[in-house]
PDB file of C-alpha atoms and ligand atoms in Angstrom:
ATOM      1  CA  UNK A  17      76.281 136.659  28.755  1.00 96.00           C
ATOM      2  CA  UNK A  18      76.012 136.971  25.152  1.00 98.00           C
ATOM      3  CA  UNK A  19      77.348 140.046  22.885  1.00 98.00           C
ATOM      4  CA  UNK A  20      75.303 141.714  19.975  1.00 99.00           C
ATOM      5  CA  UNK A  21      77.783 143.598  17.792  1.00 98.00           C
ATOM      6  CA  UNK A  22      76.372 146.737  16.886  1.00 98.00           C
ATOM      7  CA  UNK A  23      77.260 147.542  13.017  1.00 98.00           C
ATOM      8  CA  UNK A  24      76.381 151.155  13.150  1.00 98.00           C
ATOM      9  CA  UNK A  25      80.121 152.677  12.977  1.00 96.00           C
ATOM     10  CA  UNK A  26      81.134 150.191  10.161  1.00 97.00           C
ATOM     11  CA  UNK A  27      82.401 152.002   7.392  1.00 95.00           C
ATOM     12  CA  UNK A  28      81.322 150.549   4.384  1.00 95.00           C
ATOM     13  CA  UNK A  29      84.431 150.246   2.129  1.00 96.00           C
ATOM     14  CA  UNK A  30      85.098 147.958   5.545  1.00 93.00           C
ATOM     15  CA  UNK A  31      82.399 146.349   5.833  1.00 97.00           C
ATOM     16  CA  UNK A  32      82.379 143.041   4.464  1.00 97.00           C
ATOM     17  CA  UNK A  33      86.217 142.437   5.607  1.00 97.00           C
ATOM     18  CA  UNK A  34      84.444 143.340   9.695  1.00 98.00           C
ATOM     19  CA  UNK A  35      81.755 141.150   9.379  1.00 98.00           C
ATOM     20  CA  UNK A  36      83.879 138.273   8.587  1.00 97.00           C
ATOM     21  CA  UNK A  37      86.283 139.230  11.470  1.00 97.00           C
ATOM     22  CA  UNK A  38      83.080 139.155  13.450  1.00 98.00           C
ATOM     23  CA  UNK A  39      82.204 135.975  12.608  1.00 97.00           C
ATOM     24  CA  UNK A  40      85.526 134.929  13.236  1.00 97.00           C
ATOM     25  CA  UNK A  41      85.427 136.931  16.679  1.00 98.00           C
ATOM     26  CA  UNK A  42      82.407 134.691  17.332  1.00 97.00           C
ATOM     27  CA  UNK A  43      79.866 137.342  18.041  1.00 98.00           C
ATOM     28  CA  UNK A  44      76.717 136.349  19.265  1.00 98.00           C
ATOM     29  CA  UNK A  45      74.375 138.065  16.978  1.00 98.00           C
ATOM     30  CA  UNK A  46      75.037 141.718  14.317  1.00 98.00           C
ATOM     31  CA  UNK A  47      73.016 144.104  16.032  1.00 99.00           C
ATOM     32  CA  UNK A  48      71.386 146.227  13.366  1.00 98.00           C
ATOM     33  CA  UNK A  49      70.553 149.519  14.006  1.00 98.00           C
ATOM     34  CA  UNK A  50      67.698 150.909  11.935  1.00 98.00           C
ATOM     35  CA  UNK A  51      66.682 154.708  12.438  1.00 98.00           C
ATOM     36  CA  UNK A  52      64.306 156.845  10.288  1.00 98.00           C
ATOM     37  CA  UNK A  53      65.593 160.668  10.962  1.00 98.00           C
ATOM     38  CA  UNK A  54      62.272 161.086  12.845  1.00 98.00           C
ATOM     39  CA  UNK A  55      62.435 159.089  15.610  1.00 98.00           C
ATOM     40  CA  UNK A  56      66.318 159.430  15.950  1.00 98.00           C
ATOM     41  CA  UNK A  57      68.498 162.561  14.376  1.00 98.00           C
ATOM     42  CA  UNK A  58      70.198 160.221  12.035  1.00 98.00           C
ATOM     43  CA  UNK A  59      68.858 158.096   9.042  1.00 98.00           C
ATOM     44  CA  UNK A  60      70.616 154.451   8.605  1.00 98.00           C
ATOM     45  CA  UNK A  61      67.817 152.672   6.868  1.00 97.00           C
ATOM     46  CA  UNK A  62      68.934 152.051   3.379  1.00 97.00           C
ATOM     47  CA  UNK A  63      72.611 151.385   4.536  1.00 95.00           C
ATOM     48  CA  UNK A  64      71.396 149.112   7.865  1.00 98.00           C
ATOM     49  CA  UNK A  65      69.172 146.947   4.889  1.00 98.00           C
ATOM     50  CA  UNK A  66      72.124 146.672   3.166  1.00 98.00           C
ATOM     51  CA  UNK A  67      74.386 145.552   5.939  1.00 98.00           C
ATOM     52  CA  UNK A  68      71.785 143.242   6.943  1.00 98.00           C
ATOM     53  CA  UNK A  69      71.405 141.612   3.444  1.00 98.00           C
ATOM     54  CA  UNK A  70      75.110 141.454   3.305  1.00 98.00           C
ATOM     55  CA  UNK A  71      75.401 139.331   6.199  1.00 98.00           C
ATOM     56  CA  UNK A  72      72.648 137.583   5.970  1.00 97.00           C
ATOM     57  CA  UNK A  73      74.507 136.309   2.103  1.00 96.00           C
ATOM     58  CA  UNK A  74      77.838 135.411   3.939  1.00 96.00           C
ATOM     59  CA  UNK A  75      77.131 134.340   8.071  1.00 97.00           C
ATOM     60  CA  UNK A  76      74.508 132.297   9.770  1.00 97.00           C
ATOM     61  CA  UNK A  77      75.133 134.174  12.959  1.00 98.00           C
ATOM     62  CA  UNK A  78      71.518 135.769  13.982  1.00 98.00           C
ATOM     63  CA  UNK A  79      70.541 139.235  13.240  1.00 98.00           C
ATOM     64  CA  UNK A  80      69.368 141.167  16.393  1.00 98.00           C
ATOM     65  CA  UNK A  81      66.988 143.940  14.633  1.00 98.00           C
ATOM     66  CA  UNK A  82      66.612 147.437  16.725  1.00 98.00           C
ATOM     67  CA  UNK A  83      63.944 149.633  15.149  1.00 98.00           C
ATOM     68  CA  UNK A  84      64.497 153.575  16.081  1.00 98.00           C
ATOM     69  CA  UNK A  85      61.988 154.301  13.890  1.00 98.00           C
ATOM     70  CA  UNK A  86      58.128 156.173  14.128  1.00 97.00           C
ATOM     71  CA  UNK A  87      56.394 153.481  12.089  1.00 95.00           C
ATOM     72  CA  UNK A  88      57.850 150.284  13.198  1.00 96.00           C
ATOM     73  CA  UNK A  89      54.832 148.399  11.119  1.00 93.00           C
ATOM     74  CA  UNK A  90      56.650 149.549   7.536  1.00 91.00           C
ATOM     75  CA  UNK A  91      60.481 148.939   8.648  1.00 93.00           C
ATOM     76  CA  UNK A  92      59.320 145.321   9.732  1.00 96.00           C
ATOM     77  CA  UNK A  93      57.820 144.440   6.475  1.00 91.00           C
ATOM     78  CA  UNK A  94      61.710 145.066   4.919  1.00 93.00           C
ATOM     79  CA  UNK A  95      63.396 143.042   7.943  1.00 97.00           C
ATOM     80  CA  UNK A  96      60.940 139.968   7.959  1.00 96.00           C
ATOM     81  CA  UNK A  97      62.248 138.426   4.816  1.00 95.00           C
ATOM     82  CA  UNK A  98      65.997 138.353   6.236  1.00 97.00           C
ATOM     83  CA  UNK A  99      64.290 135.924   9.088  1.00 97.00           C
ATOM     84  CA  UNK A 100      66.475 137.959  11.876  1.00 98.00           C
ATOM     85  CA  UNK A 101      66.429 136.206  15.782  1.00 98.00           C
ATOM     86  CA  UNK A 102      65.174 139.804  17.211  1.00 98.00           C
ATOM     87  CA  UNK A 103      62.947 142.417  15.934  1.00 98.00           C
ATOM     88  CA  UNK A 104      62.873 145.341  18.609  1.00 98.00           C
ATOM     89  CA  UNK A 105      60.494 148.257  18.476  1.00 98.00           C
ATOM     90  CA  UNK A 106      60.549 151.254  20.876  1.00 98.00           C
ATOM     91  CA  UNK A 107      57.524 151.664  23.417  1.00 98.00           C
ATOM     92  CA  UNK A 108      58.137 155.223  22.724  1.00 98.00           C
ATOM     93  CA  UNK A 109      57.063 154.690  19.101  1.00 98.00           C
ATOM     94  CA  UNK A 110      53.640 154.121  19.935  1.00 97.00           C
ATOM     95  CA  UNK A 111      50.594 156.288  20.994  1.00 96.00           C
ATOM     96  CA  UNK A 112      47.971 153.309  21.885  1.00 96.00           C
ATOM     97  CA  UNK A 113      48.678 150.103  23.391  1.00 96.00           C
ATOM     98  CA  UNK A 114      46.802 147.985  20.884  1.00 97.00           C
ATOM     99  CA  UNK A 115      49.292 149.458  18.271  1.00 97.00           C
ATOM    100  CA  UNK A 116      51.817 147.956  20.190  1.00 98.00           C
ATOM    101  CA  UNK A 117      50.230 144.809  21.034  1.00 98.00           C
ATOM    102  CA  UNK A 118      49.430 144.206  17.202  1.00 97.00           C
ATOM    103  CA  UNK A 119      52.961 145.001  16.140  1.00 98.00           C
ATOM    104  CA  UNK A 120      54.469 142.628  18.682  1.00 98.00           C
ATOM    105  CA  UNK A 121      52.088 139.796  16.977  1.00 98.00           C
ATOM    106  CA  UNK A 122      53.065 140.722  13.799  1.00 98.00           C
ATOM    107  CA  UNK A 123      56.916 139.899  14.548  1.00 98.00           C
ATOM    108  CA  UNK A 124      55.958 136.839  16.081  1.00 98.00           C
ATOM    109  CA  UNK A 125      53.482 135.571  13.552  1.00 98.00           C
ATOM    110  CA  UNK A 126      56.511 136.049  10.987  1.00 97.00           C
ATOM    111  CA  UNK A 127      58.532 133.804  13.305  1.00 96.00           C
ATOM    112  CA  UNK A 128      61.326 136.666  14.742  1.00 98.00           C
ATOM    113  CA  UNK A 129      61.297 136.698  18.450  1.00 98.00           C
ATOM    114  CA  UNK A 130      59.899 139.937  19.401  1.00 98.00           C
ATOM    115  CA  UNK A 131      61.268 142.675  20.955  1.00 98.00           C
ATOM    116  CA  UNK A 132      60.358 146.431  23.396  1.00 98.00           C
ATOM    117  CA  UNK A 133      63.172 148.689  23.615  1.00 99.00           C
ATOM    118  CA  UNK A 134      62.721 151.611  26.259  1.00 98.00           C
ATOM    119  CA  UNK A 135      64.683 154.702  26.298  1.00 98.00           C
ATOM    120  CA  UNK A 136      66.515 156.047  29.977  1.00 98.00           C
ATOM    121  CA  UNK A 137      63.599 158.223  30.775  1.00 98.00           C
ATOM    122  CA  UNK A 138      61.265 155.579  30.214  1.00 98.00           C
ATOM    123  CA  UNK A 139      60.584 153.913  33.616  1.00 98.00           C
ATOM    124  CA  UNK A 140      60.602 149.919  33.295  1.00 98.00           C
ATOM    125  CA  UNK A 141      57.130 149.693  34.719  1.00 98.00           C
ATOM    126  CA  UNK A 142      55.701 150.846  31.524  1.00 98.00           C
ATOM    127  CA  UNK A 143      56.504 147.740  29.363  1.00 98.00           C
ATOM    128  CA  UNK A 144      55.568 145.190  32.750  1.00 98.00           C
ATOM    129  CA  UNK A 145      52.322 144.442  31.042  1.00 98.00           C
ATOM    130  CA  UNK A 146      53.917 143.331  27.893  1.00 98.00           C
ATOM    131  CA  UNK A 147      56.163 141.489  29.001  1.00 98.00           C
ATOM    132  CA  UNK A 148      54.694 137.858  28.848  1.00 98.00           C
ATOM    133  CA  UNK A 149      54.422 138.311  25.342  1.00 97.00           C
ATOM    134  CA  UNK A 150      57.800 139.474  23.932  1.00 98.00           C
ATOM    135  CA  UNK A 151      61.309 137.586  24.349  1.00 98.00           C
ATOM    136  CA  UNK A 152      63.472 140.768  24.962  1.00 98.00           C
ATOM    137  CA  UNK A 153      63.367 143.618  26.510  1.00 99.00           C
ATOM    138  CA  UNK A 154      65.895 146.295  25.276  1.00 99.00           C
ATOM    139  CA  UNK A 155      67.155 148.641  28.194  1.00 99.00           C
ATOM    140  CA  UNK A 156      68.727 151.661  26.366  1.00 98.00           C
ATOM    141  CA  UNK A 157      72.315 152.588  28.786  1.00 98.00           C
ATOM    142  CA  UNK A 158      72.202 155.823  26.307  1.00 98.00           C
ATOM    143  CA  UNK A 159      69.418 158.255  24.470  1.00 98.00           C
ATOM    144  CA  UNK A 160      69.001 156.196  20.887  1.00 98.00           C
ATOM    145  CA  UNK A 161      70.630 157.982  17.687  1.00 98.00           C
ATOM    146  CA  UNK A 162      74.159 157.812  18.460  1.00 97.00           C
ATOM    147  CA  UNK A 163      76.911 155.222  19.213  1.00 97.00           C
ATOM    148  CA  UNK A 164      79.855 155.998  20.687  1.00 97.00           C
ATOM    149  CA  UNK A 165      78.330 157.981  23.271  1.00 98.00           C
ATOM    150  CA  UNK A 166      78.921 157.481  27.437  1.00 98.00           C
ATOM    151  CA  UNK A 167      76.979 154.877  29.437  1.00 98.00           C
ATOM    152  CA  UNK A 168      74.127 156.518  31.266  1.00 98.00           C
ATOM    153  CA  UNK A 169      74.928 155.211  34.809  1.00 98.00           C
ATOM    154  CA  UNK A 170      71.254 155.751  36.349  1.00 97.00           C
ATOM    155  CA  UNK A 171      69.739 153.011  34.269  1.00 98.00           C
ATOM    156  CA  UNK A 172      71.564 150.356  35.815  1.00 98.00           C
ATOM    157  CA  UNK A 173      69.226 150.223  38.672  1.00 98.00           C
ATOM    158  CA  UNK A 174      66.024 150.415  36.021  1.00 98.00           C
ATOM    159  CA  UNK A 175      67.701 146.631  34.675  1.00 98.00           C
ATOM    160  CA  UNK A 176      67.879 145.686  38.367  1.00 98.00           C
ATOM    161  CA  UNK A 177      64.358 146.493  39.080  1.00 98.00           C
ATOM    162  CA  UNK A 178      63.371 144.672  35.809  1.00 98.00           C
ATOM    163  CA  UNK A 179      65.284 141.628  36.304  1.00 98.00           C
ATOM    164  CA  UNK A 180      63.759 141.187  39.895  1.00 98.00           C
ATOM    165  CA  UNK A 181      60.202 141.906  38.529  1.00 98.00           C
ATOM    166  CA  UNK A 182      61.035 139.338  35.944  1.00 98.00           C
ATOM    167  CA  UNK A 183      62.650 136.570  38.265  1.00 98.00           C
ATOM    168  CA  UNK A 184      59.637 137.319  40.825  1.00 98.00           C
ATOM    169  CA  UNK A 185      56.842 136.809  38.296  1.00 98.00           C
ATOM    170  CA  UNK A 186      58.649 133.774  36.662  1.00 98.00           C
ATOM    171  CA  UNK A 187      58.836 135.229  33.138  1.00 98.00           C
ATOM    172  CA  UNK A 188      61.069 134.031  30.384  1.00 95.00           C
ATOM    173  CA  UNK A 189      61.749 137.370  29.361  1.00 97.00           C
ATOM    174  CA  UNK A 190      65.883 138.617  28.201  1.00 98.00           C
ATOM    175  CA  UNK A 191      67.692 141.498  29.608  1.00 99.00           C
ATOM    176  CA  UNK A 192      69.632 142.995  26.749  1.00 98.00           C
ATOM    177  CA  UNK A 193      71.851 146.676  27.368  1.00 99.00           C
ATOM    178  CA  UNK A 194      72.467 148.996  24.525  1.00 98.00           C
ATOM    179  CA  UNK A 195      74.900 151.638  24.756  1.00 98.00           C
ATOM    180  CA  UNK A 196      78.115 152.856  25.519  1.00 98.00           C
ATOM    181  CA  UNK A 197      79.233 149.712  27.349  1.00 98.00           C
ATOM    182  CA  UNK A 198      82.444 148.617  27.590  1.00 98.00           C
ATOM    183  CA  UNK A 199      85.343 145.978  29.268  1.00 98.00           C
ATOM    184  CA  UNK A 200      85.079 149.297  31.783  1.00 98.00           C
ATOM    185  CA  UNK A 201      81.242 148.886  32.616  1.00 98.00           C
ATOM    186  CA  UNK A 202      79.907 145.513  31.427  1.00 98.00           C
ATOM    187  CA  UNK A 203      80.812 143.651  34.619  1.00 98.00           C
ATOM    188  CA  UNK A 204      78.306 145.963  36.114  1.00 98.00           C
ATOM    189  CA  UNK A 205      75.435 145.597  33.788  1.00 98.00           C
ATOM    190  CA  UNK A 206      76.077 141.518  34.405  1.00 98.00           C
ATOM    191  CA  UNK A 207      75.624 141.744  37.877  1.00 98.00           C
ATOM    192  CA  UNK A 208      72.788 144.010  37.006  1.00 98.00           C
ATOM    193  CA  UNK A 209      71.570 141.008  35.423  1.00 98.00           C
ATOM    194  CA  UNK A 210      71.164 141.343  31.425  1.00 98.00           C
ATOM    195  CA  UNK A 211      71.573 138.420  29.650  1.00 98.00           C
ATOM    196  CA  UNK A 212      72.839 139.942  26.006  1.00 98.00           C
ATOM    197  CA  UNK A 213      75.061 142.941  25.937  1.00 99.00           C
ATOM    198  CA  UNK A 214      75.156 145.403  22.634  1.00 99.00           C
ATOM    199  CA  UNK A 215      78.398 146.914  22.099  1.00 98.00           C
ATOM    200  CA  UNK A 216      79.741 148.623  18.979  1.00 98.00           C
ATOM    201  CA  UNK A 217      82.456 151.042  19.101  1.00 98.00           C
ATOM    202  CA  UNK A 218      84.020 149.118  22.063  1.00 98.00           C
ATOM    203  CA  UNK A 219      84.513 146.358  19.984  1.00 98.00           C
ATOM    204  CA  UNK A 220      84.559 147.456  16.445  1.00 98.00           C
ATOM    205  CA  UNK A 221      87.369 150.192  17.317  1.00 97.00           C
ATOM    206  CA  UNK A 222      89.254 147.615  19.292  1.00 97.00           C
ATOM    207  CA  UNK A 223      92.395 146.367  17.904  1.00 96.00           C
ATOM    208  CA  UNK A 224      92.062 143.247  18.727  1.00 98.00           C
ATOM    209  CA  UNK A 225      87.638 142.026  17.875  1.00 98.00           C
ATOM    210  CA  UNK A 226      88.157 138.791  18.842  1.00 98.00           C
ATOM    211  CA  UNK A 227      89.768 139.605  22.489  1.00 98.00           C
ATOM    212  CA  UNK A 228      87.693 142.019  23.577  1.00 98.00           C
ATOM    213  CA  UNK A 229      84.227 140.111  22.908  1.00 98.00           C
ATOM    214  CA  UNK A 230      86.394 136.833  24.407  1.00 98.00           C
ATOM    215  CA  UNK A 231      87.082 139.309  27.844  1.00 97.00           C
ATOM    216  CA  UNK A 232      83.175 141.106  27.492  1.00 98.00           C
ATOM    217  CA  UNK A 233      81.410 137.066  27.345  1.00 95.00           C
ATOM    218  CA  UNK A 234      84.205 136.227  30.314  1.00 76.00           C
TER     219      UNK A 234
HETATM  220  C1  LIG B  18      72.299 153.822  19.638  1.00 84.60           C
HETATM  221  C2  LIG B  18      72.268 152.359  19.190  1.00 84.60           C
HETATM  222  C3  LIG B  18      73.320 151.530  19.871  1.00 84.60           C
HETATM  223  C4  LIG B  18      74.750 152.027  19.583  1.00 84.60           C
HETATM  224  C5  LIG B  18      75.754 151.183  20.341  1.00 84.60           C
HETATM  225  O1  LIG B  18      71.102 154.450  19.263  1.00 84.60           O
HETATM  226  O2  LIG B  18      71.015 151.775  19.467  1.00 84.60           O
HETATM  227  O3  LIG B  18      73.182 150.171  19.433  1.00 84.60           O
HETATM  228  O4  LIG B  18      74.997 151.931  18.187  1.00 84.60           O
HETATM  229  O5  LIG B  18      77.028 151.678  20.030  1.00 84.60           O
HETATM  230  P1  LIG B  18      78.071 152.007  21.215  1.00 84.60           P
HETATM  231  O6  LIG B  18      78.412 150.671  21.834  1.00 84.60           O
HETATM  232  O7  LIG B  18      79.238 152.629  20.491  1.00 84.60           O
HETATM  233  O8  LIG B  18      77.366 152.911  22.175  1.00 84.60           O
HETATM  234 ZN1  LIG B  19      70.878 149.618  19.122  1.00 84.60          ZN
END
């Protein structure tokens, strides 16, 4: 399993001192979480740019882009340049499915692997369609705006169900979890079958980075 650090929490007189011990820590990708005040409570999208320009100037490991944002189309347009692995937009975000579908070939035609990220009321079924044309889906373990918050235990069965629908219809599809997991929990989302875990305050309040994601990739 692979780990996407999520950056949120990093204070920024901090910053560039925790993405080098990141690096160091060998985290899989800097999950960068991007939210507009609309979509989500909270507004990170001039200090998330800056983050990911930061790192982007001093690592080469891959930017994993989560957009908790109402007009995915704009935030893209500042990510694309920064040539991130993942850009993920919420199903939620969306009122027609051609919206979507245009988005999602937007990402790809500006080479970033692209991304639907569902929130825990949002049933898995929902995104089935899609899912021959995107590289990751992004099962949300908590309601988007926050980190630090508890692991919602119900959608553990929702990554179940959508890595048998996956496996069944032979699609090439990743699992990725995003929130509130932990050494506690992420031996359950594993056997639950996601293939990239997003963790941020269990690592980047951990006093030792480098152990915990060593223990969390086991
Ligand atoms: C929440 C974000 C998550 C969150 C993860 O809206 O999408 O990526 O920052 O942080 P923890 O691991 O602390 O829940
Ligand atoms: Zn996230």
């Amino acid at each position: 399993m692979e780990i996407s650090t999520s950056i949120l929490s990093v204070k920024k007189e901090n910053a560039i001192r925790t993405f080098y011990d990141l690096e160091v820590a060998k985290t899989d990708y800097f999950h960068i979480d991007v939210m507009d005040g609309k979509f989500v409570e909270q507004n990170t999208m001039l200090h998330m740019l800056e983050y990911a320009t930061t790192i982007k100037h001093i690592s080469n490991i891959p930017l994993d882009v989560h957009l908790m944002v109402d007009k995915p189309r704009e935030q893209i347009e500042d990510y694309i340049d920064l040539k991130p692995t993942y850009i993920t937009v919420h199903y939620e975000a969306f009122k027609e499915e051609k919206q979507l579908e245009d988005t999602l070939l937007y990402i790809k035609q500006n080479a970033c692997r692209a991304g639907i990220s569902i929130k825990p009321d949002t049933s898995v079924e929902k995104i089935y369609p899609y899912l021959e044309k995107i590289s990751l889906v992004l099962v949300m373990t908590v309601e988007p705006g926050y980190g630090g918050q508890k692991l919602i235990e119900t959608t553990i069965p929702k990554i179940k169900k959508l890595k048998t629908y996956i496996e069944e219809n032979k699609l090439e599809c990743f699992i990725e979890a995003d929130g509130g997991i932990n050494l506690e929990n992420i031996e359950k989302l594993n056997e639950a079958g996601i293939d990239i875990a997003v963790v941020g305050s269990a690592i980047i309040n951990s006093n030792n980075m480098k152990e915990t994601i060593q223990k969390m990739k086991h």
